[in-house]
XYZ file of C-alpha atoms in Angstrom:
357
model
C 36.242 64.623 13.345
C 32.731 65.742 12.805
C 31.800 69.284 11.658
C 28.829 71.194 12.772
C 25.784 70.860 10.409
C 25.089 74.541 10.796
C 28.298 76.594 9.644
C 26.899 80.068 10.241
C 29.311 82.948 10.930
C 28.829 86.156 12.976
C 26.681 88.765 11.002
C 25.222 86.166 8.539
C 21.664 86.760 7.423
C 19.739 83.417 7.264
C 17.495 82.488 4.457
C 14.126 80.854 4.931
C 15.465 77.440 3.925
C 18.517 77.885 6.201
C 16.316 78.777 9.098
C 14.017 76.025 8.533
C 16.953 73.468 8.367
C 17.924 74.298 11.970
C 14.555 72.883 13.048
C 14.093 70.131 10.654
C 16.904 67.909 11.988
C 18.032 65.199 9.579
C 16.874 61.654 10.694
C 19.048 58.623 10.243
C 16.515 55.784 10.363
C 17.696 52.281 11.424
C 16.001 48.998 11.781
C 18.930 46.945 13.092
C 21.805 47.363 15.397
C 24.028 50.303 14.390
C 27.442 51.832 14.963
C 27.515 55.719 15.008
C 29.316 57.455 12.192
C 30.999 60.926 12.333
C 28.213 62.061 9.903
C 25.547 61.474 12.635
C 26.695 64.513 14.481
C 23.695 67.009 14.825
C 21.267 64.294 13.582
C 18.456 62.323 14.890
C 19.344 58.732 14.938
C 16.038 56.771 15.039
C 15.772 52.971 15.846
C 12.599 51.019 14.770
C 12.947 47.349 15.443
C 10.695 44.632 16.977
C 13.570 42.857 18.777
C 16.472 44.132 20.914
C 19.044 46.356 19.278
C 22.192 48.226 20.176
C 23.708 51.618 19.096
C 27.338 51.445 19.648
C 29.527 54.572 20.395
C 33.319 54.539 19.354
C 36.186 57.007 19.882
C 37.834 59.408 17.472
C 34.543 60.027 15.513
C 33.290 63.223 17.392
C 34.677 66.416 18.989
C 34.056 67.882 22.274
C 30.660 69.799 21.898
C 29.205 67.541 19.290
C 25.784 66.035 20.028
C 23.124 63.947 18.433
C 19.566 62.680 19.436
C 19.001 59.010 19.711
C 15.319 57.836 19.804
C 13.554 54.484 19.765
C 10.188 54.210 18.107
C 10.281 50.298 17.901
C 8.839 47.682 20.323
C 12.243 46.180 21.152
C 14.610 47.691 23.748
C 17.557 49.765 22.049
C 20.556 49.981 24.309
C 23.107 52.632 23.856
C 26.401 50.700 24.076
C 29.835 51.977 24.862
C 32.171 50.537 22.218
C 35.692 52.139 22.423
C 34.213 55.266 23.885
C 33.033 55.985 27.387
C 29.328 56.664 27.950
C 27.971 57.965 31.182
C 24.401 58.684 32.355
C 22.378 59.465 35.315
C 19.499 57.423 33.876
C 19.273 54.288 31.831
C 20.891 53.497 28.478
C 18.301 50.980 27.709
C 15.582 52.796 25.798
C 12.021 51.421 25.740
C 9.695 52.221 22.998
C 9.355 55.975 22.559
C 12.265 56.572 24.856
C 15.222 58.808 23.750
C 17.654 61.527 24.677
C 20.698 63.550 23.782
C 24.241 62.137 23.460
C 26.695 65.020 24.250
C 30.419 64.536 23.630
C 32.856 65.952 26.233
C 35.829 64.721 24.217
C 36.551 62.501 21.246
C 36.428 59.482 23.583
C 33.810 60.252 26.116
C 30.095 61.227 26.041
C 27.199 61.886 28.331
C 23.707 60.546 27.550
C 20.910 62.970 28.820
C 17.625 61.144 28.819
C 14.911 63.098 27.317
C 12.369 60.361 26.504
C 10.468 60.532 29.706
C 9.583 57.509 31.788
C 11.017 54.440 30.160
C 9.220 52.232 32.515
C 6.112 50.248 31.531
C 2.907 49.565 33.464
C 1.296 46.236 34.610
C -1.244 44.738 36.808
C -1.258 41.728 38.943
C -0.524 40.447 42.580
C -1.184 42.929 45.282
C -0.584 46.516 44.268
C 0.744 49.290 46.551
C 2.486 52.704 46.111
C 6.134 53.052 47.378
C 8.841 55.561 47.275
C 12.487 54.564 46.798
C 15.142 57.316 46.860
C 12.616 59.950 46.262
C 11.210 58.194 43.192
C 7.572 57.006 43.117
C 6.818 53.441 42.118
C 3.978 50.977 41.838
C 4.883 47.784 43.637
C 3.182 44.462 42.668
C 3.630 41.599 45.234
C 3.084 38.153 44.202
C 2.839 35.378 46.914
C 1.673 32.607 44.585
C 2.236 31.790 40.782
C 0.197 34.247 38.625
C 0.317 36.381 35.415
C 1.967 39.794 35.099
C -0.436 41.654 32.835
C 1.649 44.217 30.922
C -0.587 47.223 29.913
C 2.315 49.261 28.494
C 5.619 47.955 27.228
C 8.702 49.165 29.103
C 11.267 48.480 31.812
C 10.399 46.719 35.083
C 12.395 46.267 38.253
C 12.146 42.690 39.620
C 13.040 40.857 42.772
C 12.752 37.000 42.867
C 13.164 34.886 45.971
C 13.024 31.159 45.668
C 11.588 28.569 48.061
C 13.694 27.609 51.084
C 15.053 24.026 51.537
C 13.716 21.644 54.217
C 15.763 20.803 57.299
C 17.261 17.268 57.487
C 15.928 14.502 59.433
C 17.533 12.118 62.045
C 16.857 8.404 61.697
C 19.655 7.249 63.812
C 18.577 9.100 67.037
C 22.198 10.196 67.587
C 23.199 13.054 65.451
C 20.339 15.489 64.222
C 19.688 17.136 60.946
C 21.235 20.098 59.090
C 19.104 23.311 58.574
C 17.723 23.917 55.063
C 19.237 26.737 52.980
C 17.238 29.908 52.343
C 15.945 30.396 48.692
C 18.266 32.185 46.449
C 17.588 35.870 45.646
C 18.088 37.965 42.485
C 17.200 41.606 41.510
C 17.347 43.082 38.055
C 15.723 45.391 35.426
C 13.819 43.868 32.489
C 12.040 44.935 29.348
C 8.537 43.265 28.869
C 6.282 43.875 25.970
C 3.805 41.055 26.627
C 2.291 39.418 29.555
C 4.498 37.208 31.779
C 4.005 33.973 33.628
C 5.342 34.315 37.225
C 6.245 31.296 39.252
C 6.714 31.517 42.973
C 8.893 28.570 44.233
C 7.553 26.242 46.705
C 9.333 25.370 49.970
C 11.033 22.060 50.131
C 8.963 19.407 51.804
C 10.246 17.377 54.820
C 10.620 13.664 55.486
C 12.583 13.082 53.326
C 13.990 16.589 52.974
C 14.057 18.138 49.557
C 15.329 21.369 48.162
C 13.225 24.393 47.616
C 11.870 25.005 44.174
C 13.011 27.945 41.744
C 11.089 31.286 41.422
C 11.090 32.510 37.784
C 9.630 34.750 35.279
C 8.882 33.167 31.784
C 10.328 29.789 31.810
C 12.778 28.213 34.292
C 15.509 27.735 31.618
C 15.058 30.807 29.331
C 13.445 33.292 31.754
C 14.648 35.136 34.826
C 15.167 32.348 37.413
C 16.773 31.730 40.784
C 17.064 28.370 42.417
C 15.646 27.208 45.772
C 17.673 26.407 48.874
C 19.399 23.115 49.373
C 17.925 20.779 51.828
C 19.710 20.042 55.088
C 21.666 16.861 55.506
C 20.177 14.044 57.570
C 21.941 12.005 60.020
C 21.698 8.318 59.391
C 20.337 9.185 55.894
C 21.897 11.516 53.560
C 25.076 11.989 55.824
C 25.969 15.338 54.344
C 24.100 18.430 52.916
C 22.514 18.689 49.472
C 24.106 21.973 48.694
C 23.960 21.281 44.979
C 22.967 24.778 44.038
C 22.753 25.219 40.304
C 24.409 28.146 38.415
C 21.279 30.087 39.235
C 21.732 30.308 42.972
C 20.004 28.982 46.148
C 21.578 28.814 49.480
C 23.481 25.765 50.598
C 21.734 23.338 53.246
C 23.684 22.664 56.309
C 25.404 19.313 56.933
C 23.684 16.566 58.898
C 24.975 15.172 62.136
C 28.493 15.776 62.742
C 29.542 15.889 59.013
C 31.563 18.905 57.850
C 29.867 21.310 55.332
C 31.099 21.667 51.752
C 31.228 24.745 49.627
C 29.901 25.883 46.305
C 30.651 28.852 44.157
C 28.054 31.495 43.337
C 26.948 32.740 40.058
C 27.564 36.509 39.442
C 24.601 38.708 40.517
C 22.908 36.001 42.549
C 22.685 36.216 46.290
C 22.979 33.059 48.223
C 25.600 31.555 50.744
C 26.848 28.197 51.859
C 25.591 26.027 54.596
C 27.660 25.512 57.689
C 28.467 22.541 59.745
C 24.767 22.365 60.714
C 22.981 25.541 59.798
C 21.749 26.380 56.421
C 22.908 29.327 54.522
C 21.060 32.501 54.081
C 20.733 35.159 51.295
C 22.993 37.556 53.233
C 25.364 35.353 55.157
C 26.744 31.786 55.577
C 25.689 29.757 58.497
C 27.509 29.888 61.826
C 27.787 26.429 63.370
C 24.126 25.538 64.146
C 22.739 28.927 63.416
C 21.292 29.558 59.894
C 22.658 32.382 57.842
C 21.000 35.854 57.825
C 18.374 36.759 55.222
C 17.782 39.956 53.290
C 15.427 42.807 54.074
C 12.962 43.736 51.262
C 13.453 47.456 52.228
C 16.318 47.728 49.585
C 13.726 47.212 46.963
C 10.606 48.640 48.656
C 12.129 51.688 50.112
C 11.190 50.696 53.645
C 7.541 50.144 52.853
C 8.039 46.323 53.520
C 10.912 45.494 55.754
C 10.325 41.838 55.939
C 13.450 39.639 55.760
C 13.610 36.731 53.375
C 15.811 33.723 52.764
C 17.018 32.963 56.408
C 18.828 29.729 56.695
C 17.374 27.043 58.864
C 19.059 26.162 62.256
C 20.596 22.810 62.654
C 19.773 20.268 65.211
C 17.097 22.409 66.700
C 13.673 20.794 66.088
C 11.202 20.741 63.119
C 10.274 24.400 62.750
C 9.087 25.222 59.264
C 10.221 28.155 57.182
C 6.872 29.696 56.879
C 4.778 30.820 53.846
C 6.526 33.404 51.499
C 9.457 33.784 53.809
C 11.925 31.780 51.550
C 13.476 30.524 54.891
C 15.129 27.205 55.238
C 13.473 24.637 57.607
C 15.245 23.762 60.811
C 17.019 20.393 61.062
C 15.795 17.691 63.433
C 17.160 17.344 66.958
C 19.081 14.224 67.740
C 16.510 11.538 67.600
C 13.912 14.007 66.667
C 12.684 12.483 63.403
C 11.874 14.785 60.536
C 13.098 18.379 60.145
C 11.010 21.408 59.129
C 9.637 22.165 55.638
C 11.208 25.256 53.802
C 9.192 28.400 53.295
C 7.851 29.344 49.983
C 9.269 32.196 48.007
C 7.952 35.615 46.704
C 8.276 37.683 43.516
C 8.159 41.558 43.537
C 7.741 43.721 40.390
C 7.921 47.589 40.538
C 7.656 50.377 37.861
C 7.931 54.051 38.059
C 4.774 56.195 37.956
C-alpha cells in the first residue's frame, strides 16, 4: 500500500524545505501509455503525447484516502482506464489537451475522478451555428445539411450525431403488387476528439426508378472515420421481389419488402440505431415497420435539448404512392402503389456537431 508523501506528526515544526515540498508536488512525466504505481500517490502524473494514450488504474496499490493528480499536456487524448480497479466520475475520463483532475481512492479497489481541468471540449466553426442548452449545460450547435468542413479552432472533445440518407421506395412494374417503402437512414451519436479540421459528408437519399439505398454520412473517411450507412431501398414487385435490407455493420434501416413478399431480418451493430423493414413498410431509426406503415424516426431533441425537435429517419410507407423522403429528413421514400410505376426517392441525411461553451 502507498504511504503519504508528507509524514508530519502533531506538534512538528516544519522547516522551509519541508514546507516548500508540500507545494512543489513531484511530477511523474510520461510520453506513452502508463499503468499507475503505488509510488504515484501524492504525485502529479503528467502525460505528454501526440497520439492517444491511457493511464490504467489497478487494485491493491493505493489505500482509502490516497490521491494523485493526472494532467494531460499533449495533443493526443489521454483516457483514464479502469484496469482491475473501479473508477467512477461525474465528468469524462477522456482528457483533452490541458485537461486534468484528482484521482481519489475510496478503497484499495475503487477510485473517483474529480475533473479539475476545466472544459475539455474543443471549439470549431462550420455549418449553421446556434446556441442550445441540454440538461442545463450550454453548447454551441453546428448543423450541416450538405457535405462541408468542420474547422477545428481548438483541439478537444466534440459530440456528434450523424444521420445517413434514406432509401428509395420500391417500384411496381407488374401492375399487380406495389413496392416496399425505403428504410430510414441509420443514426449514430458519440463523442470524439478532434485536433485538426474534419471533412463531413452528408449522405444523399437513394434515387428512385430503379430504387437504390441511401448513402452513408460520415466524418473523415467512410472506412476509417465515424460512419453510418444509408437506409435499404424498398423491394419492387415484378423487379427485385424482396427488399434490399443489406445494411452493413455500420447500420441503416431495412427497406420494406415489395409486393406480397415477406420481409427478412438483419442484426444491428452495437451503438447504431436502425430497425428492420416490414412486410411492405421500411424500417425507421426508432422502430420497425408495421405492415405497410414505415417505422418511426428519432427526434433531434435528445441531442439539441429541444431547440430542434425535427424527427429524422422515418421509414417509407409501402404500396402508398411515390412520396419522397424530403431534403435532410433521412426518411425513406414511399413504395409505389399497385400499378403505380416508380416509388419515391429517399431523403438526404444530416450531421450535427456540438461543443460546450
